[in-house]
PDB file of C-alpha atoms in Angstrom:
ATOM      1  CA  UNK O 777       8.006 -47.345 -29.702  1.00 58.00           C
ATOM      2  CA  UNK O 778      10.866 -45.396 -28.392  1.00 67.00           C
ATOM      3  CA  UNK O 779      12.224 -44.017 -30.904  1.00 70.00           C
ATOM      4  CA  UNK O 780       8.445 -42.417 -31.865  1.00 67.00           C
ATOM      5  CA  UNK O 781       8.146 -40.960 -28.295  1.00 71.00           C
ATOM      6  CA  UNK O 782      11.154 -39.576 -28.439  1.00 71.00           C
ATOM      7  CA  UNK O 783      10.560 -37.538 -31.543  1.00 66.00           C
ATOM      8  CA  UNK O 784       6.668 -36.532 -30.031  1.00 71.00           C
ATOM      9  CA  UNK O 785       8.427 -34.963 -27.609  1.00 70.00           C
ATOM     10  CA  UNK O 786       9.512 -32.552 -30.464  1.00 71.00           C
ATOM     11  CA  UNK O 787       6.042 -32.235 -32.431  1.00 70.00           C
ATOM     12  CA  UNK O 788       4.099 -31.761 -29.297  1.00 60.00           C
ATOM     13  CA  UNK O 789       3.444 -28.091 -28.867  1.00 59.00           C
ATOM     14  CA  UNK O 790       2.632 -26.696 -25.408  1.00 56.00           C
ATOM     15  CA  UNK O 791       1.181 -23.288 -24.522  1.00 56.00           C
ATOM     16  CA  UNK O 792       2.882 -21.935 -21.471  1.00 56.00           C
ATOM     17  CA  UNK O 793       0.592 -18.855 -20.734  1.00 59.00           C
ATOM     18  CA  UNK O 794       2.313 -16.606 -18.227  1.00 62.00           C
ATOM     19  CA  UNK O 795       0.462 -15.765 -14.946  1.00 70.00           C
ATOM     20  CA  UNK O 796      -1.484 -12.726 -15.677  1.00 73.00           C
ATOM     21  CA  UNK O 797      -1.110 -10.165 -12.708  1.00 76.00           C
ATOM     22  CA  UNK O 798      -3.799  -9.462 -10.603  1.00 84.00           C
ATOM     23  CA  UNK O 799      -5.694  -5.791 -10.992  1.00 89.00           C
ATOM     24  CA  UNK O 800      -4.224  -3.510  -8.167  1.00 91.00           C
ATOM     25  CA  UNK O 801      -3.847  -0.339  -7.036  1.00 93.00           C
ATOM     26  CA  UNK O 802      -0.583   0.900  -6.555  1.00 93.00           C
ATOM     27  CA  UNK O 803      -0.187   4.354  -4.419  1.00 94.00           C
ATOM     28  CA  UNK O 804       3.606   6.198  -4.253  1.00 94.00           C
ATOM     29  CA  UNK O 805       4.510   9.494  -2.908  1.00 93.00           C
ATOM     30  CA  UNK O 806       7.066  11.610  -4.881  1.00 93.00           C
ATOM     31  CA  UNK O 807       8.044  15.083  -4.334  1.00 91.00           C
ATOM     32  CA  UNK O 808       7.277  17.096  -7.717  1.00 91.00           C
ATOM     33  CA  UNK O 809       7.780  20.529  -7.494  1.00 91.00           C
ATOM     34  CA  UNK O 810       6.841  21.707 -11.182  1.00 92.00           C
ATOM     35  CA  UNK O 811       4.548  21.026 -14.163  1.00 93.00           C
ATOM     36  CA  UNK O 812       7.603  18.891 -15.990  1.00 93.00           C
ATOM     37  CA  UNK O 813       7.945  16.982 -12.781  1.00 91.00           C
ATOM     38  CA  UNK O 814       4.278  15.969 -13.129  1.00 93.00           C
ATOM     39  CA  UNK O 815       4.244  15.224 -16.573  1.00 94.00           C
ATOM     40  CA  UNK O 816       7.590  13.192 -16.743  1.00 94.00           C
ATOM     41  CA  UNK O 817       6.451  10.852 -13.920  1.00 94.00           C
ATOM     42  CA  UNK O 818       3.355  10.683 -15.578  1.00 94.00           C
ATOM     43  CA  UNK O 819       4.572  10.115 -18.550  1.00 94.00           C
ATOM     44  CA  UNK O 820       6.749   7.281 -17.533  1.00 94.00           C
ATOM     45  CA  UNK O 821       4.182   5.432 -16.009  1.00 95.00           C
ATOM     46  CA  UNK O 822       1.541   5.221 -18.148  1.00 94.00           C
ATOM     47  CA  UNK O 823       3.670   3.732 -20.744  1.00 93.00           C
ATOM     48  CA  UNK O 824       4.140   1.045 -18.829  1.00 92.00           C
ATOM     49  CA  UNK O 825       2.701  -2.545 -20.021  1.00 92.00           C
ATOM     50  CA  UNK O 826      -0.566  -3.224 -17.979  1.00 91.00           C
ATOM     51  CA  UNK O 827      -1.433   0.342 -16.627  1.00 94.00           C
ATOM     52  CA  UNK O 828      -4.631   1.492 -16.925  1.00 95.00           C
ATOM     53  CA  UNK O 829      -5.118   5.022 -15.201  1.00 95.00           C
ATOM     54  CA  UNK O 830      -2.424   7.212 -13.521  1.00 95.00           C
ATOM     55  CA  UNK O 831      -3.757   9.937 -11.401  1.00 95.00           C
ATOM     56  CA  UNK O 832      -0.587  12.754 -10.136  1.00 94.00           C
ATOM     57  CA  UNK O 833      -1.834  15.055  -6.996  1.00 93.00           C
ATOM     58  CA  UNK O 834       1.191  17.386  -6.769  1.00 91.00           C
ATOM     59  CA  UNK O 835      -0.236  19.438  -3.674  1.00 90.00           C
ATOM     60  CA  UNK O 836       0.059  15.607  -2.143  1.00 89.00           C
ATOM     61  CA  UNK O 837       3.072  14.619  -3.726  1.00 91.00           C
ATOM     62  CA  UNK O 838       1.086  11.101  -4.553  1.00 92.00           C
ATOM     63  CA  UNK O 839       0.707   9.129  -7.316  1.00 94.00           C
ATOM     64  CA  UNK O 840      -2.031   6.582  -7.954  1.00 95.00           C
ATOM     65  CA  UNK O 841      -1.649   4.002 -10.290  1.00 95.00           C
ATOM     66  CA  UNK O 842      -4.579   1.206 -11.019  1.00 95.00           C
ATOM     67  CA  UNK O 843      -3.527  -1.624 -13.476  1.00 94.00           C
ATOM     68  CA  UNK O 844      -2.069  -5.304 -14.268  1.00 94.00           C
ATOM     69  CA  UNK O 845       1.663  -4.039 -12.565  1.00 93.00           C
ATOM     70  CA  UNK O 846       3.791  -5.133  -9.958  1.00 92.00           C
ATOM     71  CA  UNK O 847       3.993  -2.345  -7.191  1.00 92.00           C
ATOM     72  CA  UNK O 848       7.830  -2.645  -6.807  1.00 93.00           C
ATOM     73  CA  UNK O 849       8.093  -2.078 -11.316  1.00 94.00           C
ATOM     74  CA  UNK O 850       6.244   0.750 -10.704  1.00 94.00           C
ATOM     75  CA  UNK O 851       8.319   1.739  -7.770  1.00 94.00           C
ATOM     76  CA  UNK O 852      11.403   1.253  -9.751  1.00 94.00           C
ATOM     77  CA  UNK O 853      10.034   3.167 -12.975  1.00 94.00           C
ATOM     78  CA  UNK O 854       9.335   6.493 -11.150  1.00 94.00           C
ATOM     79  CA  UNK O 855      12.593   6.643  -9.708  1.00 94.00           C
ATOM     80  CA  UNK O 856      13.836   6.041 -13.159  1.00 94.00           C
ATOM     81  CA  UNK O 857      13.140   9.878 -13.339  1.00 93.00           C
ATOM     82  CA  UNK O 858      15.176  10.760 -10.903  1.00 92.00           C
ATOM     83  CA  UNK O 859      12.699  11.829  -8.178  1.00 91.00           C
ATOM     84  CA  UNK O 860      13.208   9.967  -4.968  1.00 92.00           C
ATOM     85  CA  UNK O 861      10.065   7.661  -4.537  1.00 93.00           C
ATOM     86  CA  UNK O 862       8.537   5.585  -1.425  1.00 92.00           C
ATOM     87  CA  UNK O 863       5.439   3.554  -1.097  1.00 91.00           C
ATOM     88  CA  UNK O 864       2.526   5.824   0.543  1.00 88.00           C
ATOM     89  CA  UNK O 865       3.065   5.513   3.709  1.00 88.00           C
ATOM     90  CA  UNK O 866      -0.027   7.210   5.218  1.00 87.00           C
ATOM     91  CA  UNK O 867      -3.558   6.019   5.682  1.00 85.00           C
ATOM     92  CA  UNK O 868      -7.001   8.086   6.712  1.00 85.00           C
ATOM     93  CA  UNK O 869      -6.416   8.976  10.456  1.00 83.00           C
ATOM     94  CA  UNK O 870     -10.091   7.794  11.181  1.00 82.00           C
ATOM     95  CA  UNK O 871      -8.765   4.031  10.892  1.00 82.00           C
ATOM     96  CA  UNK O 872      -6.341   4.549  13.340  1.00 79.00           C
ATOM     97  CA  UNK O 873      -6.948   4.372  17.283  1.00 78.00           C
ATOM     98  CA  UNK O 874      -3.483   5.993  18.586  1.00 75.00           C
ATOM     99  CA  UNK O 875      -3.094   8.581  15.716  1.00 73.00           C
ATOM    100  CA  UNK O 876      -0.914  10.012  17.812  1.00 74.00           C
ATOM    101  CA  UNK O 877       1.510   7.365  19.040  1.00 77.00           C
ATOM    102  CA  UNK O 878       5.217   7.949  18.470  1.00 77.00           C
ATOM    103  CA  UNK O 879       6.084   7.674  14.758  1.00 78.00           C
ATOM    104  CA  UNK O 880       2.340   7.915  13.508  1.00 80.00           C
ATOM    105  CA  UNK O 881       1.409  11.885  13.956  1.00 79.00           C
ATOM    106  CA  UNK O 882       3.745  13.681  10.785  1.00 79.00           C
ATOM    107  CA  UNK O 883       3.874  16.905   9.919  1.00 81.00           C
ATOM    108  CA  UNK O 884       4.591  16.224   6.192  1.00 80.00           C
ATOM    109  CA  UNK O 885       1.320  14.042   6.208  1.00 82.00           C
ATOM    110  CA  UNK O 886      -1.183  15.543   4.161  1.00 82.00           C
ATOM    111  CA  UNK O 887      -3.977  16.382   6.328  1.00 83.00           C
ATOM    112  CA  UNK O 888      -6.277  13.905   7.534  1.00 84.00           C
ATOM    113  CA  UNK O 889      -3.826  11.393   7.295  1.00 86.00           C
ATOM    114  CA  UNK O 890      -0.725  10.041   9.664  1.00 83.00           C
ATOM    115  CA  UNK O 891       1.919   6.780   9.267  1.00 84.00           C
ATOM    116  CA  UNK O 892       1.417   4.014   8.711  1.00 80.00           C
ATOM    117  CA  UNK O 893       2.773   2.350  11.741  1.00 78.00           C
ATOM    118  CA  UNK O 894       2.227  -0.661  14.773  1.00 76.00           C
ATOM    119  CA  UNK O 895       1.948   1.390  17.511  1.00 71.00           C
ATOM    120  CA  UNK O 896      -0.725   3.082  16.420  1.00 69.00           C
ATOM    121  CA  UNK O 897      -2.816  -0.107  16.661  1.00 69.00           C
ATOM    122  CA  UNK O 898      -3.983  -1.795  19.240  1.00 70.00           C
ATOM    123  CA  UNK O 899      -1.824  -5.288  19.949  1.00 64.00           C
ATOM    124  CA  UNK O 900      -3.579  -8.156  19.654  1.00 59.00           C
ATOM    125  CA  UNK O 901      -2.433 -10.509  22.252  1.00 53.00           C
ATOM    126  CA  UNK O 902      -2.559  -7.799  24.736  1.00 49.00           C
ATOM    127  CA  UNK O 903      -5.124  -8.651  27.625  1.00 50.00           C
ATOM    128  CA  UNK O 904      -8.042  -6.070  26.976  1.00 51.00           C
ATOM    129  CA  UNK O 905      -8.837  -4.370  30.297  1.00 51.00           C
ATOM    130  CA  UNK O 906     -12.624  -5.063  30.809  1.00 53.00           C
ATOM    131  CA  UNK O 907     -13.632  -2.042  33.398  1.00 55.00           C
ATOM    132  CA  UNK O 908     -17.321  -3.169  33.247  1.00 54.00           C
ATOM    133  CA  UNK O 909     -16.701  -6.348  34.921  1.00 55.00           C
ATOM    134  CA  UNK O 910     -14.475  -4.306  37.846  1.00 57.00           C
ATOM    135  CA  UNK O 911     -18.080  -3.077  38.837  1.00 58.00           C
ATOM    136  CA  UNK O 912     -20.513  -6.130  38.658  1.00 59.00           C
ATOM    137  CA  UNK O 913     -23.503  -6.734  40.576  1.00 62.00           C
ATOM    138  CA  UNK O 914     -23.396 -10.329  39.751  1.00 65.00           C
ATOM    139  CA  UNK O 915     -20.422 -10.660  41.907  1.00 64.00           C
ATOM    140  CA  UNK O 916     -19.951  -8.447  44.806  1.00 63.00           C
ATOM    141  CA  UNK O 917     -16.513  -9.578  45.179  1.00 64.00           C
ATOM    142  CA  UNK O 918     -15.158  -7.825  41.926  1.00 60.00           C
ATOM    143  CA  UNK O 919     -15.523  -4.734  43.070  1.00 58.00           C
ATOM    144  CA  UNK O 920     -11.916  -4.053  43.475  1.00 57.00           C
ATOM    145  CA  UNK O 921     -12.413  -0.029  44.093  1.00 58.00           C
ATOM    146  CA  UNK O 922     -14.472  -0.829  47.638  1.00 53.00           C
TER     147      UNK O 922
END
């Protein structure tokens, strides 16, 4: 019996299906100045295996990519055209509660958006200060103002 194991090994065929990449959105910013700058970052990503729209907004110098990719391949292909490229580091400066904390306001944002950064957030382990229980009439004695 060993010798017919050892040749199943051989005969036996196996499917090794590669792990298909989840569906994503991928956003980068890249300064494009012209038409041709467009159209060759365009170009170069939609020819890439999995994409399935590519949507170029010069006046933001962002590019949005939705498709089976891996951000940094993506990444990697659009500076491939020689453009210098960066995740989008911005987000809607209605989700932010500091938009105006040091590193998050930037004039190169487009408008109605700012960084991407910590200290515009709140911490979370920081001890919330909780002014309606300074004044209770529960408790006399918390009233530290009096």
């Amino acid at each position: 019996m060993g010798a017919l194991d050892y040749l199943s090994n051989f005969c036996t065929v196996t499917t090794t299906r590669s792990k298909r990449k989840p569906m994503q959105t991928v956003e980068i910013k890249v300064k494009m100045d012209c038409d041709g700058c467009e159209r060759r970052v365009k170009n170069a990503v939609s020819t890439m295996k999995g994409v399935k729209t590519v949507e170029v907004n010069r006046k933001q110098s962002r590019v949005v990519v939705s498709g089976y990719v891996d951000p940094n391949k993506v990444l990697k292909r659009v500076k491939s055209t020689g453009k210098r490229a960066e995740f989008w580091p911005y987000i809607p400066q209605h989700l932010v509660y500091y938009p105006y904390a040091a590193g998050a306001y930037d004039k190169k944002a487009p408008a109605g958006y700012v960084r991407n950064v910590v200290q515009a957030f709140p911490a979370s382990n920081a001890a919330e200060d909780n002014f309606v229980s300074v004044f209770s009439d529960d408790n006399v004695h918390a009233c530290s103002v009096m």
